[in-house]
């Protein structure tokens, strides 16, 4: 919502003090008040430490956080394909603002992103996080079997596996029992028996 030149200039003090770390060299085009051609909205930073990020979040009034997270999540999502560590940023921001998502398409998109985040978390052996993303994805689709069957199947299949990985064998069996009747053919049944 603000002029990118103004934002980059406003971030110069936190960069100088080490609170923010530039992710590439393009910040130097603005560091001393001289613009040398790069797009200021392409300049990217990260907080130097998680605690600094937490303090920045805490400085925003709690009632305003969901709307702010929605703006951040939409902005990050609008920057193209989401992969790597960025998937967690996008999903976490949009999840914080989940109640503010206005359309079915946005909720479905977040469900898809939640599956991607779950797969990335599982690959990093962060099983509890993966499970939270999977449960969220299923909840977002609101019985979307008719609308988004493949996504619902993938979310449930992964959830069964992650429930076992987190030691929740009973819950894994319950999810399995709930979805096995929705399997289309032997291959899908085999998929969830693995």
Coordinates of N, CA and C in Angstrom, one line a residue:
X1 N 0.8 -1.2 0.0 CA 0.0 0.0 0.0 C 0.9 1.3 0.0
X2 N 2.1 1.1 0.4 CA 3.0 2.3 0.4 C 4.0 2.3 -0.7
X3 N 4.5 3.4 -1.0 CA 5.5 3.6 -2.1 C 6.7 2.7 -1.7
X4 N 7.1 1.8 -2.6 CA 8.2 0.9 -2.3 C 9.5 1.7 -2.0
X5 N 9.7 2.8 -2.6 CA 11.0 3.6 -2.3 C 11.0 4.0 -0.9
X6 N 9.8 4.5 -0.4 CA 9.7 4.9 1.0 C 9.9 3.8 2.0
X7 N 9.3 2.6 1.6 CA 9.5 1.5 2.5 C 10.9 1.0 2.6
X8 N 11.6 1.0 1.5 CA 13.0 0.6 1.5 C 13.9 1.6 2.3
X9 N 13.6 2.8 2.1 CA 14.3 3.8 2.9 C 14.0 3.7 4.4
X10 N 12.8 3.4 4.7 CA 12.4 3.2 6.1 C 13.0 2.0 6.8
X11 N 13.4 1.0 6.0 CA 14.0 -0.2 6.5 C 15.5 -0.1 6.6
X12 N 16.1 1.1 6.2 CA 17.5 1.2 6.2 C 18.1 1.2 7.6
X13 N 17.4 1.8 8.6 CA 17.9 1.8 10.0 C 17.9 0.4 10.6
X14 N 16.9 -0.4 10.4 CA 16.9 -1.7 10.9 C 18.0 -2.6 10.3
X15 N 18.3 -2.3 9.0 CA 19.4 -3.0 8.3 C 20.7 -2.6 8.9
X16 N 20.9 -1.3 9.1 CA 22.2 -0.8 9.7 C 22.4 -1.4 11.1
X17 N 21.4 -1.5 11.8 CA 21.5 -2.0 13.2 C 21.5 -3.5 13.3
X18 N 21.3 -4.2 12.2 CA 21.4 -5.7 12.2 C 20.1 -6.4 12.6
X19 N 19.0 -5.7 12.7 CA 17.7 -6.3 13.0 C 17.2 -7.0 11.7
X20 N 17.4 -6.5 10.6 CA 17.0 -7.0 9.3 C 18.2 -7.4 8.5
X21 N 18.1 -8.5 7.8 CA 19.2 -8.9 6.9 C 18.7 -8.9 5.4
X22 N 19.4 -8.2 4.5 CA 19.0 -8.2 3.1 C 19.3 -9.6 2.6
X23 N 18.5 -10.1 1.7 CA 18.7 -11.4 1.1 C 19.5 -11.4 -0.2
X24 N 19.7 -10.3 -0.7 CA 20.6 -10.1 -1.9 C 21.2 -8.8 -1.9
X25 N 21.9 -8.4 -3.0 CA 22.6 -7.2 -3.1 C 21.8 -6.0 -3.5
X26 N 20.5 -6.2 -4.0 CA 19.7 -5.1 -4.5 C 19.4 -4.0 -3.5
X27 N 19.5 -4.3 -2.2 CA 19.2 -3.3 -1.2 C 20.2 -2.2 -1.3
X28 N 21.4 -2.4 -1.8 CA 22.4 -1.4 -1.8 C 22.0 -0.2 -2.8
X29 N 21.1 -0.5 -3.8 CA 20.7 0.5 -4.7 C 19.9 1.6 -3.9
X30 N 19.4 1.3 -2.7 CA 18.6 2.3 -1.9 C 19.3 2.6 -0.6
X31 N 20.3 2.0 -0.3 CA 20.9 2.2 1.1 C 21.3 3.6 1.4
X32 N 21.8 4.3 0.4 CA 22.3 5.7 0.7 C 21.4 6.7 0.0
X33 N 20.2 6.3 -0.3 CA 19.2 7.3 -0.9 C 19.4 7.5 -2.4
X34 N 20.2 6.6 -3.0 CA 20.3 6.7 -4.4 C 19.7 5.5 -5.1
X35 N 18.9 5.7 -6.0 CA 18.2 4.6 -6.8 C 19.0 4.4 -8.0
X36 N 19.4 3.1 -8.2 CA 20.2 2.8 -9.3 C 19.6 1.8 -10.3
X37 N 18.3 1.8 -10.4 CA 17.6 1.0 -11.4 C 16.9 -0.3 -11.0
X38 N 17.1 -0.9 -9.9 CA 16.4 -2.1 -9.5 C 15.0 -1.7 -9.0
X39 N 14.1 -2.7 -9.0 CA 12.7 -2.4 -8.5 C 12.7 -2.5 -7.0
X40 N 12.3 -1.5 -6.3 CA 12.4 -1.5 -4.9 C 11.5 -2.5 -4.2
X41 N 10.4 -2.9 -4.9 CA 9.5 -4.0 -4.4 C 10.2 -5.4 -4.5
X42 N 11.3 -5.5 -5.2 CA 12.0 -6.8 -5.3 C 13.0 -7.0 -4.2
X43 N 13.3 -5.9 -3.5 CA 14.3 -6.0 -2.4 C 13.7 -6.9 -1.3
X44 N 14.4 -7.9 -0.8 CA 13.9 -8.8 0.2 C 14.8 -8.8 1.4
X45 N 14.1 -9.0 2.5 CA 14.8 -9.1 3.8 C 14.3 -10.2 4.7
X46 N 15.1 -10.5 5.7 CA 14.6 -11.5 6.7 C 15.0 -10.9 8.1
X47 N 14.3 -11.3 9.1 CA 14.7 -10.8 10.4 C 16.0 -11.6 10.8
X48 N 16.8 -10.9 11.6 CA 18.1 -11.5 12.0 C 17.9 -12.7 12.9
X49 N 16.7 -12.7 13.6 CA 16.4 -13.7 14.6 C 14.9 -13.9 14.8
X50 N 14.5 -15.1 15.1 CA 13.1 -15.3 15.3 C 12.5 -14.5 16.4
X51 N 13.2 -14.2 17.4 CA 12.7 -13.4 18.5 C 12.5 -11.9 18.0
X52 N 13.3 -11.4 17.1 CA 13.0 -10.1 16.6 C 11.7 -10.1 15.8
X53 N 11.5 -11.1 15.0 CA 10.2 -11.2 14.3 C 9.1 -11.3 15.2
X54 N 9.2 -12.1 16.3 CA 8.1 -12.2 17.2 C 7.8 -10.9 17.9
X55 N 8.9 -10.1 18.2 CA 8.7 -8.8 18.8 C 8.0 -7.8 17.9
X56 N 8.3 -7.9 16.6 CA 7.6 -7.1 15.6 C 6.2 -7.4 15.5
X57 N 5.9 -8.7 15.5 CA 4.5 -9.1 15.5 C 3.7 -8.7 16.7
X58 N 4.3 -8.8 17.9 CA 3.7 -8.4 19.1 C 3.4 -6.9 19.2
X59 N 4.2 -6.1 18.4 CA 4.0 -4.7 18.4 C 2.7 -4.3 17.7
X60 N 2.1 -5.2 16.9 CA 0.9 -4.9 16.2 C -0.3 -5.3 17.1
X61 N -1.3 -4.5 17.3 CA -2.4 -4.8 18.1 C -3.0 -6.1 17.7
X62 N -3.4 -7.0 18.7 CA -3.9 -8.3 18.4 C -5.1 -8.3 17.4
X63 N -6.0 -7.3 17.5 CA -7.1 -7.3 16.7 C -6.8 -7.0 15.2
X64 N -5.6 -6.4 15.0 CA -5.2 -6.0 13.6 C -4.3 -7.1 13.0
X65 N -3.9 -8.1 13.8 CA -2.9 -9.1 13.2 C -3.5 -10.0 12.1
X66 N -4.8 -10.4 12.2 CA -5.3 -11.2 11.1 C -5.4 -10.5 9.8
X67 N -5.8 -9.2 9.8 CA -5.9 -8.4 8.6 C -4.5 -8.2 8.0
X68 N -3.5 -7.9 8.9 CA -2.1 -7.7 8.5 C -1.6 -9.0 7.9
X69 N -1.8 -10.2 8.5 CA -1.4 -11.4 8.0 C -2.0 -11.8 6.7
X70 N -3.3 -11.4 6.5 CA -4.0 -11.6 5.2 C -3.3 -10.8 4.1
X71 N -3.0 -9.6 4.4 CA -2.3 -8.7 3.4 C -0.9 -9.3 3.0
X72 N -0.2 -9.7 4.1 CA 1.2 -10.3 3.8 C 1.0 -11.6 3.1
X73 N 0.1 -12.5 3.5 CA 0.0 -13.7 2.8 C -0.4 -13.6 1.4
X74 N -1.4 -12.7 1.1 CA -1.8 -12.4 -0.3 C -0.7 -11.9 -1.1
X75 N 0.1 -11.0 -0.5 CA 1.2 -10.4 -1.2 C 2.3 -11.5 -1.6
X76 N 2.6 -12.3 -0.6 CA 3.6 -13.4 -0.9 C 3.0 -14.3 -1.9
X77 N 1.8 -14.7 -1.8 CA 1.1 -15.6 -2.7 C 1.1 -15.0 -4.1
X78 N 0.9 -13.7 -4.2 CA 0.8 -13.1 -5.5 C 2.2 -12.9 -6.2
X79 N 3.2 -13.3 -5.6 CA 4.6 -13.2 -6.2 C 5.0 -14.4 -7.0
X80 N 4.0 -15.2 -7.3 CA 4.3 -16.4 -8.2 C 4.4 -17.7 -7.4
X81 N 5.0 -18.7 -8.0 CA 5.1 -20.0 -7.4 C 5.7 -19.9 -6.0
X82 N 5.1 -20.7 -5.1 CA 5.6 -20.8 -3.7 C 6.3 -22.1 -3.5
X83 N 7.5 -22.0 -3.1 CA 8.3 -23.2 -2.8 C 9.3 -23.0 -1.7
X84 N 10.0 -24.0 -1.3 CA 11.0 -23.9 -0.3 C 10.5 -23.4 1.0
X85 N 11.3 -22.7 1.7 CA 10.9 -22.1 3.0 C 9.7 -21.2 2.9
X86 N 9.5 -20.5 1.8 CA 8.5 -19.5 1.6 C 7.1 -20.2 1.7
X87 N 7.0 -21.5 1.5 CA 5.6 -22.1 1.6 C 5.1 -21.9 3.0
X88 N 6.0 -22.1 4.0 CA 5.6 -21.9 5.4 C 5.2 -20.5 5.7
X89 N 5.9 -19.5 5.2 CA 5.5 -18.1 5.4 C 4.1 -17.9 4.9
X90 N 3.9 -18.3 3.6 CA 2.6 -18.0 3.0 C 1.5 -18.7 3.8
X91 N 1.7 -20.0 4.0 CA 0.6 -20.8 4.7 C 0.4 -20.2 6.1
X92 N 1.4 -19.9 6.8 CA 1.2 -19.4 8.2 C 0.5 -18.1 8.2
X93 N 0.9 -17.2 7.3 CA 0.2 -15.9 7.3 C -1.3 -16.1 6.9
X94 N -1.6 -16.9 5.9 CA -2.9 -17.1 5.4 C -3.7 -17.8 6.5
X95 N -3.1 -18.7 7.2 CA -3.8 -19.5 8.3 C -4.2 -18.6 9.4
X96 N -3.3 -17.6 9.8 CA -3.6 -16.7 10.8 C -4.9 -15.9 10.4
X97 N -5.0 -15.6 9.1 CA -6.1 -14.8 8.6 C -7.3 -15.7 8.0
X98 N -7.3 -16.9 8.3 CA -8.2 -17.9 7.8 C -9.7 -17.4 7.8
X99 N -10.1 -16.8 8.9 CA -11.5 -16.4 9.1 C -11.8 -15.2 8.1
X100 N -10.8 -14.6 7.6 CA -11.0 -13.4 6.7 C -11.0 -13.8 5.2
X101 N -10.7 -15.1 4.9 CA -10.7 -15.5 3.5 C -12.1 -15.4 3.0
X102 N -12.2 -14.7 1.9 CA -13.6 -14.3 1.4 C -14.2 -15.3 0.4
X103 N -13.4 -16.0 -0.3 CA -14.0 -16.9 -1.3 C -13.6 -18.4 -1.1
X104 N -14.4 -19.2 -1.7 CA -14.1 -20.6 -1.7 C -12.8 -20.9 -2.4
X105 N -12.5 -20.1 -3.5 CA -11.3 -20.3 -4.2 C -10.1 -20.0 -3.3
X106 N -10.1 -19.0 -2.5 CA -9.0 -18.7 -1.6 C -8.9 -19.8 -0.5
X107 N -10.0 -20.3 0.0 CA -9.9 -21.4 1.0 C -9.3 -22.7 0.3
X108 N -9.8 -23.0 -0.9 CA -9.2 -24.1 -1.6 C -7.7 -24.0 -1.9
X109 N -7.3 -22.8 -2.3 CA -5.9 -22.5 -2.5 C -5.1 -22.7 -1.3
X110 N -5.6 -22.2 -0.1 CA -4.9 -22.5 1.1 C -4.9 -23.9 1.5
X111 N -5.9 -24.7 1.1 CA -5.9 -26.1 1.4 C -4.8 -26.8 0.5
X112 N -4.6 -26.4 -0.7 CA -3.5 -26.9 -1.6 C -2.2 -26.5 -1.0
X113 N -2.0 -25.3 -0.6 CA -0.8 -24.8 0.0 C -0.5 -25.6 1.3
X114 N -1.5 -25.9 2.0 CA -1.3 -26.6 3.3 C -0.8 -28.0 3.0
X115 N -1.3 -28.6 2.0 CA -0.7 -29.9 1.6 C 0.8 -29.8 1.2
X116 N 1.1 -28.8 0.5 CA 2.5 -28.6 0.1 C 3.4 -28.4 1.4
X117 N 2.9 -27.5 2.3 CA 3.6 -27.3 3.5 C 3.7 -28.5 4.3
X118 N 2.7 -29.3 4.4 CA 2.7 -30.6 5.1 C 3.8 -31.5 4.5
X119 N 3.8 -31.6 3.2 CA 4.8 -32.5 2.6 C 6.3 -32.0 2.9
X120 N 6.4 -30.7 2.9 CA 7.8 -30.1 3.2 C 8.1 -30.3 4.6
X121 N 7.1 -30.2 5.5 CA 7.4 -30.4 7.0 C 7.7 -31.9 7.2
X122 N 7.0 -32.7 6.6 CA 7.2 -34.2 6.8 C 8.6 -34.6 6.3
X123 N 9.0 -34.0 5.1 CA 10.3 -34.3 4.6 C 11.4 -33.8 5.6
X124 N 11.1 -32.8 6.4 CA 12.1 -32.3 7.4 C 11.9 -33.0 8.7
X125 N 11.1 -34.0 8.7 CA 10.7 -34.8 9.9 C 10.0 -33.9 11.0
X126 N 9.4 -32.9 10.6 CA 8.6 -32.0 11.5 C 7.1 -32.6 11.4
X127 N 6.9 -33.7 12.0 CA 5.6 -34.4 11.8 C 4.5 -33.7 12.5
X128 N 4.7 -33.1 13.6 CA 3.6 -32.4 14.3 C 3.1 -31.2 13.4
X129 N 4.0 -30.5 12.9 CA 3.7 -29.4 12.0 C 3.0 -29.9 10.7
X130 N 3.5 -31.0 10.2 CA 2.9 -31.6 9.0 C 1.4 -32.0 9.3
X131 N 1.2 -32.6 10.4 CA -0.2 -33.0 10.8 C -1.1 -31.8 10.9
X132 N -0.6 -30.7 11.5 CA -1.4 -29.5 11.7 C -1.8 -28.9 10.3
X133 N -0.9 -28.9 9.4 CA -1.2 -28.4 8.0 C -2.2 -29.3 7.3
X134 N -2.1 -30.7 7.5 CA -3.0 -31.6 6.9 C -4.4 -31.4 7.5
X135 N -4.5 -31.3 8.8 CA -5.8 -31.1 9.4 C -6.5 -29.8 8.9
X136 N -5.7 -28.8 8.8 CA -6.2 -27.5 8.3 C -6.7 -27.6 6.9
X137 N -5.9 -28.3 6.1 CA -6.3 -28.5 4.7 C -7.7 -29.2 4.5
X138 N -7.8 -30.2 5.3 CA -9.1 -31.0 5.3 C -10.2 -30.1 5.8
X139 N -10.0 -29.4 6.9 CA -11.1 -28.5 7.4 C -11.4 -27.4 6.4
X140 N -10.5 -26.8 5.7 CA -10.7 -25.8 4.7 C -11.6 -26.2 3.6
X141 N -11.5 -27.5 3.2 CA -12.3 -28.0 2.1 C -13.7 -28.3 2.4
X142 N -14.0 -28.3 3.7 CA -15.4 -28.5 4.2 C -16.2 -29.6 3.4
X143 N -15.8 -30.8 3.6 CA -16.4 -31.9 2.8 C -16.4 -31.7 1.3
X144 N -15.2 -31.4 0.8 CA -15.0 -31.1 -0.6 C -14.8 -32.3 -1.5
X145 N -15.3 -33.4 -1.0 CA -15.1 -34.7 -1.8 C -15.6 -34.5 -3.2
X146 N -16.8 -33.9 -3.4 CA -17.4 -33.8 -4.7 C -16.6 -32.8 -5.6
X147 N -16.2 -31.7 -4.9 CA -15.6 -30.6 -5.6 C -14.1 -30.8 -5.9
X148 N -13.4 -31.3 -4.9 CA -11.9 -31.4 -4.9 C -11.4 -32.8 -4.5
X149 N -12.0 -33.8 -5.1 CA -11.7 -35.2 -4.6 C -10.2 -35.5 -4.5
X150 N -9.4 -35.2 -5.6 CA -8.0 -35.6 -5.6 C -7.3 -34.9 -4.4
X151 N -7.6 -33.6 -4.2 CA -6.9 -32.9 -3.0 C -7.4 -33.5 -1.7
X152 N -8.7 -33.8 -1.6 CA -9.1 -34.4 -0.3 C -8.5 -35.8 -0.1
X153 N -8.4 -36.5 -1.1 CA -7.7 -37.9 -1.0 C -6.3 -37.7 -0.6
X154 N -5.6 -36.8 -1.2 CA -4.1 -36.6 -0.9 C -4.0 -36.2 0.5
X155 N -4.8 -35.2 1.0 CA -4.7 -34.7 2.4 C -5.0 -35.9 3.4
X156 N -6.0 -36.7 3.1 CA -6.3 -37.8 4.0 C -5.2 -38.9 4.0
X157 N -4.8 -39.2 2.8 CA -3.7 -40.2 2.7 C -2.5 -39.8 3.5
X158 N -2.1 -38.6 3.3 CA -0.9 -38.1 4.0 C -1.2 -38.0 5.5
X159 N -2.4 -37.7 5.9 CA -2.7 -37.6 7.3 C -2.6 -38.9 8.0
X160 N -3.1 -40.0 7.3 CA -3.0 -41.3 7.8 C -1.5 -41.6 8.1
X161 N -0.6 -41.4 7.2 CA 0.8 -41.7 7.4 C 1.4 -40.9 8.5
X162 N 1.1 -39.6 8.5 CA 1.7 -38.7 9.5 C 1.1 -39.0 10.9
X163 N -0.1 -39.4 11.0 CA -0.7 -39.9 12.3 C 0.1 -41.0 12.8
X164 N 0.5 -42.0 12.0 CA 1.3 -43.1 12.4 C 2.7 -42.7 12.8
X165 N 3.2 -41.7 12.0 CA 4.6 -41.2 12.3 C 4.7 -40.5 13.6
X166 N 3.6 -39.9 14.0 CA 3.5 -39.2 15.3 C 3.1 -40.1 16.5
X167 N 2.9 -41.3 16.2 CA 2.5 -42.3 17.2 C 1.0 -42.3 17.5
X168 N 0.2 -41.7 16.7 CA -1.2 -41.7 16.8 C -1.9 -42.8 16.0
X169 N -1.5 -44.1 16.3 CA -2.0 -45.2 15.5 C -3.5 -45.3 15.6
X170 N -4.1 -45.0 16.7 CA -5.6 -45.1 16.8 C -6.3 -44.1 15.9
X171 N -5.7 -42.8 15.9 CA -6.3 -41.8 15.1 C -6.1 -42.1 13.6
X172 N -4.9 -42.7 13.2 CA -4.7 -43.1 11.9 C -5.7 -44.1 11.4
X173 N -6.0 -45.1 12.3 CA -7.0 -46.1 11.9 C -8.4 -45.5 11.8
X174 N -8.7 -44.5 12.6 CA -10.0 -43.8 12.5 C -10.1 -43.0 11.2
X175 N -9.1 -42.4 10.8 CA -9.1 -41.6 9.5 C -9.2 -42.6 8.3
X176 N -8.4 -43.7 8.4 CA -8.4 -44.7 7.4 C -9.8 -45.3 7.3
X177 N -10.5 -45.6 8.4 CA -11.8 -46.2 8.3 C -12.8 -45.2 7.7
X178 N -12.6 -43.9 8.0 CA -13.5 -42.9 7.4 C -13.3 -42.7 5.9
X179 N -12.2 -42.9 5.4 CA -11.9 -42.6 4.0 C -11.8 -43.9 3.1
X180 N -11.7 -45.0 3.6 CA -11.5 -46.2 2.8 C -12.7 -46.4 1.8
X181 N -13.9 -46.1 2.2 CA -15.0 -46.2 1.4 C -15.0 -45.3 0.2
X182 N -14.2 -44.3 0.2 CA -14.1 -43.3 -0.9 C -13.0 -43.7 -1.9
X183 N -12.3 -44.7 -1.6 CA -11.3 -45.2 -2.5 C -11.9 -45.6 -3.9
X184 N -11.2 -45.2 -4.9 CA -11.7 -45.6 -6.3 C -10.6 -46.6 -6.8
X185 N -10.9 -47.8 -6.6 CA -10.1 -48.9 -7.1 C -9.0 -49.4 -6.1
X186 N -8.4 -50.5 -6.5 CA -7.4 -51.1 -5.7 C -6.1 -50.3 -5.5
X187 N -5.8 -49.5 -6.5 CA -4.6 -48.7 -6.3 C -4.7 -47.8 -5.2
X188 N -5.8 -47.1 -5.1 CA -6.0 -46.1 -4.0 C -6.1 -46.8 -2.6
X189 N -6.7 -48.0 -2.6 CA -6.8 -48.8 -1.3 C -5.3 -49.1 -1.0
X190 N -4.5 -49.6 -1.9 CA -3.1 -49.9 -1.7 C -2.3 -48.7 -1.2
X191 N -2.7 -47.6 -1.8 CA -2.0 -46.3 -1.4 C -2.1 -46.1 0.1
X192 N -3.3 -46.3 0.7 CA -3.5 -46.0 2.1 C -3.1 -47.1 3.0
X193 N -2.9 -48.3 2.4 CA -2.5 -49.4 3.3 C -1.0 -49.4 3.5
X194 N -0.3 -48.7 2.7 CA 1.2 -48.7 2.8 C 1.7 -48.3 4.1

